[in-house]
Amino acid sequence: MKRTFSDAILILAISMWMAFAIGFPLPMASERAQPDKTTVECLKNINNCWFLSYMKPSGPICGSDQVTYSGECHLCSKILFEGLNITKLYDGACENS
């Protein structure tokens, strides 16, 4: 009985945490985003991605390279780990993807 109760509390705690966990905002091209500003935001938030992106994926976003990314975490991983010089154009899939 104690095990079931502690499991229920753990599941409730994780569910509440995930309910309030949201993606982080990246500057958009319409806000005159520069690649270096996007890189700074990615560096500040990339550690939040590893767990959150699997548990609560965000919606698609369009990058300045006209590629649709599965969310801010995906775009940031391309910027930080592959050295791409791109910014977020807008929320949603790119028109040509």
PDB file of N, CA, C and O in Angstrom, residues 21-65:
ATOM      1  N   ALA A  21       6.051  23.115 -17.432  1.00  0.00           N
ATOM      2  CA  ALA A  21       7.265  23.199 -18.238  1.00  0.00           C
ATOM      3  C   ALA A  21       6.874  23.582 -19.659  1.00  0.00           C
ATOM      4  O   ALA A  21       6.116  22.888 -20.312  1.00  0.00           O
ATOM      5  N   ILE A  22       7.357  24.687 -20.097  1.00  0.00           N
ATOM      6  CA  ILE A  22       7.060  25.133 -21.452  1.00  0.00           C
ATOM      7  C   ILE A  22       8.359  25.333 -22.203  1.00  0.00           C
ATOM      8  O   ILE A  22       9.417  25.449 -21.604  1.00  0.00           O
ATOM      9  N   GLY A  23       8.267  25.378 -23.499  1.00  0.00           N
ATOM     10  CA  GLY A  23       9.437  25.644 -24.308  1.00  0.00           C
ATOM     11  C   GLY A  23       9.942  27.054 -24.044  1.00  0.00           C
ATOM     12  O   GLY A  23       9.221  27.913 -23.571  1.00  0.00           O
ATOM     13  N   PHE A  24      11.170  27.280 -24.324  1.00  0.00           N
ATOM     14  CA  PHE A  24      11.733  28.604 -24.119  1.00  0.00           C
ATOM     15  C   PHE A  24      11.609  29.415 -25.405  1.00  0.00           C
ATOM     16  O   PHE A  24      11.693  28.872 -26.498  1.00  0.00           O
ATOM     17  N   PRO A  25      11.379  30.693 -25.276  1.00  0.00           N
ATOM     18  CA  PRO A  25      11.211  31.518 -26.480  1.00  0.00           C
ATOM     19  C   PRO A  25      12.556  31.849 -27.125  1.00  0.00           C
ATOM     20  O   PRO A  25      13.493  32.237 -26.446  1.00  0.00           O
ATOM     21  N   LEU A  26      12.616  31.674 -28.400  1.00  0.00           N
ATOM     22  CA  LEU A  26      13.777  32.114 -29.173  1.00  0.00           C
ATOM     23  C   LEU A  26      13.382  33.380 -29.909  1.00  0.00           C
ATOM     24  O   LEU A  26      12.233  33.515 -30.336  1.00  0.00           O
ATOM     25  N   PRO A  27      14.318  34.319 -30.061  1.00  0.00           N
ATOM     26  CA  PRO A  27      13.979  35.509 -30.842  1.00  0.00           C
ATOM     27  C   PRO A  27      13.668  35.123 -32.285  1.00  0.00           C
ATOM     28  O   PRO A  27      14.298  34.242 -32.842  1.00  0.00           O
ATOM     29  N   MET A  28      12.668  35.785 -32.858  1.00  0.00           N
ATOM     30  CA  MET A  28      12.269  35.482 -34.233  1.00  0.00           C
ATOM     31  C   MET A  28      12.854  36.516 -35.190  1.00  0.00           C
ATOM     32  O   MET A  28      13.213  37.612 -34.798  1.00  0.00           O
ATOM     33  N   ALA A  29      12.906  36.141 -36.436  1.00  0.00           N
ATOM     34  CA  ALA A  29      13.441  37.031 -37.460  1.00  0.00           C
ATOM     35  C   ALA A  29      12.660  38.336 -37.515  1.00  0.00           C
ATOM     36  O   ALA A  29      13.225  39.396 -37.779  1.00  0.00           O
ATOM     37  N   SER A  30      11.360  38.287 -37.219  1.00  0.00           N
ATOM     38  CA  SER A  30      10.550  39.507 -37.233  1.00  0.00           C
ATOM     39  C   SER A  30      10.957  40.461 -36.119  1.00  0.00           C
ATOM     40  O   SER A  30      10.652  41.645 -36.166  1.00  0.00           O
ATOM     41  N   GLU A  31      11.654  39.942 -35.111  1.00  0.00           N
ATOM     42  CA  GLU A  31      12.162  40.766 -34.020  1.00  0.00           C
ATOM     43  C   GLU A  31      13.608  41.165 -34.278  1.00  0.00           C
ATOM     44  O   GLU A  31      14.330  41.525 -33.367  1.00  0.00           O
ATOM     45  N   ARG A  32      14.016  41.076 -35.526  1.00  0.00           N
ATOM     46  CA  ARG A  32      15.393  41.373 -35.938  1.00  0.00           C
ATOM     47  C   ARG A  32      16.404  40.508 -35.193  1.00  0.00           C
ATOM     48  O   ARG A  32      17.433  40.977 -34.720  1.00  0.00           O
ATOM     49  N   ALA A  33      16.074  39.251 -35.095  1.00  0.00           N
ATOM     50  CA  ALA A  33      16.950  38.307 -34.406  1.00  0.00           C
ATOM     51  C   ALA A  33      18.252  38.143 -35.172  1.00  0.00           C
ATOM     52  O   ALA A  33      18.251  38.002 -36.388  1.00  0.00           O
ATOM     53  N   GLN A  34      19.318  38.170 -34.455  1.00  0.00           N
ATOM     54  CA  GLN A  34      20.631  37.916 -35.023  1.00  0.00           C
ATOM     55  C   GLN A  34      21.050  36.510 -34.591  1.00  0.00           C
ATOM     56  O   GLN A  34      20.678  36.060 -33.506  1.00  0.00           O
ATOM     57  N   PRO A  35      21.806  35.817 -35.418  1.00  0.00           N
ATOM     58  CA  PRO A  35      22.236  34.468 -35.034  1.00  0.00           C
ATOM     59  C   PRO A  35      22.948  34.420 -33.679  1.00  0.00           C
ATOM     60  O   PRO A  35      22.773  33.475 -32.924  1.00  0.00           O
ATOM     61  N   ASP A  36      23.708  35.459 -33.338  1.00  0.00           N
ATOM     62  CA  ASP A  36      24.404  35.428 -32.050  1.00  0.00           C
ATOM     63  C   ASP A  36      23.433  35.542 -30.875  1.00  0.00           C
ATOM     64  O   ASP A  36      23.633  34.935 -29.831  1.00  0.00           O
ATOM     65  N   LYS A  37      22.325  36.279 -31.037  1.00  0.00           N
ATOM     66  CA  LYS A  37      21.313  36.358 -29.981  1.00  0.00           C
ATOM     67  C   LYS A  37      20.631  35.004 -29.803  1.00  0.00           C
ATOM     68  O   LYS A  37      20.346  34.579 -28.684  1.00  0.00           O
ATOM     69  N   THR A  38      20.365  34.342 -30.897  1.00  0.00           N
ATOM     70  CA  THR A  38      19.750  33.015 -30.835  1.00  0.00           C
ATOM     71  C   THR A  38      20.702  32.037 -30.160  1.00  0.00           C
ATOM     72  O   THR A  38      20.287  31.235 -29.319  1.00  0.00           O
ATOM     73  N   THR A  39      21.979  32.103 -30.488  1.00  0.00           N
ATOM     74  CA  THR A  39      22.967  31.219 -29.873  1.00  0.00           C
ATOM     75  C   THR A  39      23.033  31.429 -28.369  1.00  0.00           C
ATOM     76  O   THR A  39      23.097  30.466 -27.601  1.00  0.00           O
ATOM     77  N   VAL A  40      22.989  32.679 -27.925  1.00  0.00           N
ATOM     78  CA  VAL A  40      23.020  32.975 -26.489  1.00  0.00           C
ATOM     79  C   VAL A  40      21.811  32.359 -25.792  1.00  0.00           C
ATOM     80  O   VAL A  40      21.940  31.745 -24.732  1.00  0.00           O
ATOM     81  N   GLU A  41      20.621  32.522 -26.379  1.00  0.00           N
ATOM     82  CA  GLU A  41      19.414  31.930 -25.783  1.00  0.00           C
ATOM     83  C   GLU A  41      19.502  30.408 -25.762  1.00  0.00           C
ATOM     84  O   GLU A  41      19.074  29.768 -24.803  1.00  0.00           O
ATOM     85  N   CYS A  42      20.061  29.830 -26.815  1.00  0.00           N
ATOM     86  CA  CYS A  42      20.225  28.376 -26.847  1.00  0.00           C
ATOM     87  C   CYS A  42      21.179  27.916 -25.749  1.00  0.00           C
ATOM     88  O   CYS A  42      20.909  26.925 -25.063  1.00  0.00           O
ATOM     89  N   LEU A  43      22.280  28.622 -25.568  1.00  0.00           N
ATOM     90  CA  LEU A  43      23.234  28.257 -24.531  1.00  0.00           C
ATOM     91  C   LEU A  43      22.611  28.337 -23.143  1.00  0.00           C
ATOM     92  O   LEU A  43      22.875  27.489 -22.289  1.00  0.00           O
ATOM     93  N   LYS A  44      21.760  29.346 -22.926  1.00  0.00           N
ATOM     94  CA  LYS A  44      21.122  29.506 -21.624  1.00  0.00           C
ATOM     95  C   LYS A  44      20.099  28.407 -21.346  1.00  0.00           C
ATOM     96  O   LYS A  44      19.855  28.061 -20.199  1.00  0.00           O
ATOM     97  N   ASN A  45      19.488  27.849 -22.377  1.00  0.00           N
ATOM     98  CA  ASN A  45      18.359  26.946 -22.196  1.00  0.00           C
ATOM     99  C   ASN A  45      18.577  25.503 -22.627  1.00  0.00           C
ATOM    100  O   ASN A  45      17.701  24.672 -22.415  1.00  0.00           O
ATOM    101  N   ILE A  46      19.706  25.190 -23.235  1.00  0.00           N
ATOM    102  CA  ILE A  46      19.891  23.856 -23.808  1.00  0.00           C
ATOM    103  C   ILE A  46      19.798  22.749 -22.760  1.00  0.00           C
ATOM    104  O   ILE A  46      19.328  21.652 -23.053  1.00  0.00           O
ATOM    105  N   ASN A  47      20.194  23.032 -21.533  1.00  0.00           N
ATOM    106  CA  ASN A  47      20.130  21.986 -20.498  1.00  0.00           C
ATOM    107  C   ASN A  47      18.703  21.587 -20.177  1.00  0.00           C
ATOM    108  O   ASN A  47      18.475  20.492 -19.676  1.00  0.00           O
ATOM    109  N   ASN A  48      17.742  22.451 -20.437  1.00  0.00           N
ATOM    110  CA  ASN A  48      16.342  22.112 -20.211  1.00  0.00           C
ATOM    111  C   ASN A  48      15.809  21.175 -21.288  1.00  0.00           C
ATOM    112  O   ASN A  48      14.770  20.565 -21.104  1.00  0.00           O
ATOM    113  N   CYS A  49      16.494  21.090 -22.382  1.00  0.00           N
ATOM    114  CA  CYS A  49      15.986  20.333 -23.525  1.00  0.00           C
ATOM    115  C   CYS A  49      16.037  18.829 -23.349  1.00  0.00           C
ATOM    116  O   CYS A  49      15.144  18.135 -23.804  1.00  0.00           O
ATOM    117  N   TRP A  50      17.041  18.331 -22.753  1.00  0.00           N
ATOM    118  CA  TRP A  50      17.273  16.885 -22.798  1.00  0.00           C
ATOM    119  C   TRP A  50      16.115  16.105 -22.226  1.00  0.00           C
ATOM    120  O   TRP A  50      15.692  15.121 -22.803  1.00  0.00           O
ATOM    121  N   PHE A  51      15.552  16.532 -21.127  1.00  0.00           N
ATOM    122  CA  PHE A  51      14.431  15.810 -20.529  1.00  0.00           C
ATOM    123  C   PHE A  51      13.103  16.280 -21.112  1.00  0.00           C
ATOM    124  O   PHE A  51      12.253  15.488 -21.468  1.00  0.00           O
ATOM    125  N   LEU A  52      12.947  17.593 -21.241  1.00  0.00           N
ATOM    126  CA  LEU A  52      11.664  18.147 -21.664  1.00  0.00           C
ATOM    127  C   LEU A  52      11.292  17.779 -23.091  1.00  0.00           C
ATOM    128  O   LEU A  52      10.128  17.546 -23.388  1.00  0.00           O
ATOM    129  N   SER A  53      12.265  17.733 -23.976  1.00  0.00           N
ATOM    130  CA  SER A  53      11.935  17.472 -25.374  1.00  0.00           C
ATOM    131  C   SER A  53      11.388  16.063 -25.589  1.00  0.00           C
ATOM    132  O   SER A  53      10.644  15.833 -26.534  1.00  0.00           O
ATOM    133  N   TYR A  54      11.737  15.143 -24.727  1.00  0.00           N
ATOM    134  CA  TYR A  54      11.206  13.787 -24.862  1.00  0.00           C
ATOM    135  C   TYR A  54       9.857  13.646 -24.178  1.00  0.00           C
ATOM    136  O   TYR A  54       8.984  12.932 -24.648  1.00  0.00           O
ATOM    137  N   MET A  55       9.678  14.352 -23.058  1.00  0.00           N
ATOM    138  CA  MET A  55       8.449  14.219 -22.287  1.00  0.00           C
ATOM    139  C   MET A  55       7.332  15.123 -22.820  1.00  0.00           C
ATOM    140  O   MET A  55       6.168  14.773 -22.757  1.00  0.00           O
ATOM    141  N   LYS A  56       7.691  16.289 -23.318  1.00  0.00           N
ATOM    142  CA  LYS A  56       6.690  17.246 -23.780  1.00  0.00           C
ATOM    143  C   LYS A  56       7.240  17.981 -25.008  1.00  0.00           C
ATOM    144  O   LYS A  56       7.733  19.099 -24.901  1.00  0.00           O
ATOM    145  N   PRO A  57       7.197  17.344 -26.159  1.00  0.00           N
ATOM    146  CA  PRO A  57       7.754  17.998 -27.347  1.00  0.00           C
ATOM    147  C   PRO A  57       6.961  19.246 -27.714  1.00  0.00           C
ATOM    148  O   PRO A  57       5.755  19.318 -27.511  1.00  0.00           O
ATOM    149  N   SER A  58       7.675  20.228 -28.229  1.00  0.00           N
ATOM    150  CA  SER A  58       7.001  21.462 -28.645  1.00  0.00           C
ATOM    151  C   SER A  58       6.572  21.333 -30.106  1.00  0.00           C
ATOM    152  O   SER A  58       6.869  20.353 -30.768  1.00  0.00           O
ATOM    153  N   GLY A  59       5.881  22.338 -30.582  1.00  0.00           N
ATOM    154  CA  GLY A  59       5.404  22.326 -31.960  1.00  0.00           C
ATOM    155  C   GLY A  59       6.508  22.670 -32.936  1.00  0.00           C
ATOM    156  O   GLY A  59       7.578  23.151 -32.557  1.00  0.00           O
ATOM    157  N   PRO A  60       6.259  22.433 -34.217  1.00  0.00           N
ATOM    158  CA  PRO A  60       7.281  22.719 -35.229  1.00  0.00           C
ATOM    159  C   PRO A  60       7.554  24.215 -35.361  1.00  0.00           C
ATOM    160  O   PRO A  60       6.683  25.042 -35.104  1.00  0.00           O
ATOM    161  N   ILE A  61       8.783  24.537 -35.738  1.00  0.00           N
ATOM    162  CA  ILE A  61       9.170  25.922 -36.020  1.00  0.00           C
ATOM    163  C   ILE A  61       9.957  25.943 -37.321  1.00  0.00           C
ATOM    164  O   ILE A  61      10.582  24.960 -37.702  1.00  0.00           O
ATOM    165  N   CYS A  62       9.893  27.073 -37.990  1.00  0.00           N
ATOM    166  CA  CYS A  62      10.603  27.236 -39.254  1.00  0.00           C
ATOM    167  C   CYS A  62      11.901  27.998 -39.003  1.00  0.00           C
ATOM    168  O   CYS A  62      11.893  29.065 -38.397  1.00  0.00           O
ATOM    169  N   GLY A  63      12.999  27.442 -39.460  1.00  0.00           N
ATOM    170  CA  GLY A  63      14.298  28.091 -39.336  1.00  0.00           C
ATOM    171  C   GLY A  63      14.594  28.970 -40.539  1.00  0.00           C
ATOM    172  O   GLY A  63      13.978  28.849 -41.595  1.00  0.00           O
ATOM    173  N   SER A  64      15.555  29.874 -40.356  1.00  0.00           N
ATOM    174  CA  SER A  64      15.914  30.792 -41.440  1.00  0.00           C
ATOM    175  C   SER A  64      16.546  30.074 -42.630  1.00  0.00           C
ATOM    176  O   SER A  64      16.694  30.658 -43.692  1.00  0.00           O
ATOM    177  N   ASP A  65      16.885  28.792 -42.456  1.00  0.00           N
ATOM    178  CA  ASP A  65      17.388  27.994 -43.574  1.00  0.00           C
ATOM    179  C   ASP A  65      16.253  27.276 -44.310  1.00  0.00           C
ATOM    180  O   ASP A  65      16.491  26.411 -45.139  1.00  0.00           O
TER     181      ASP A  65
END
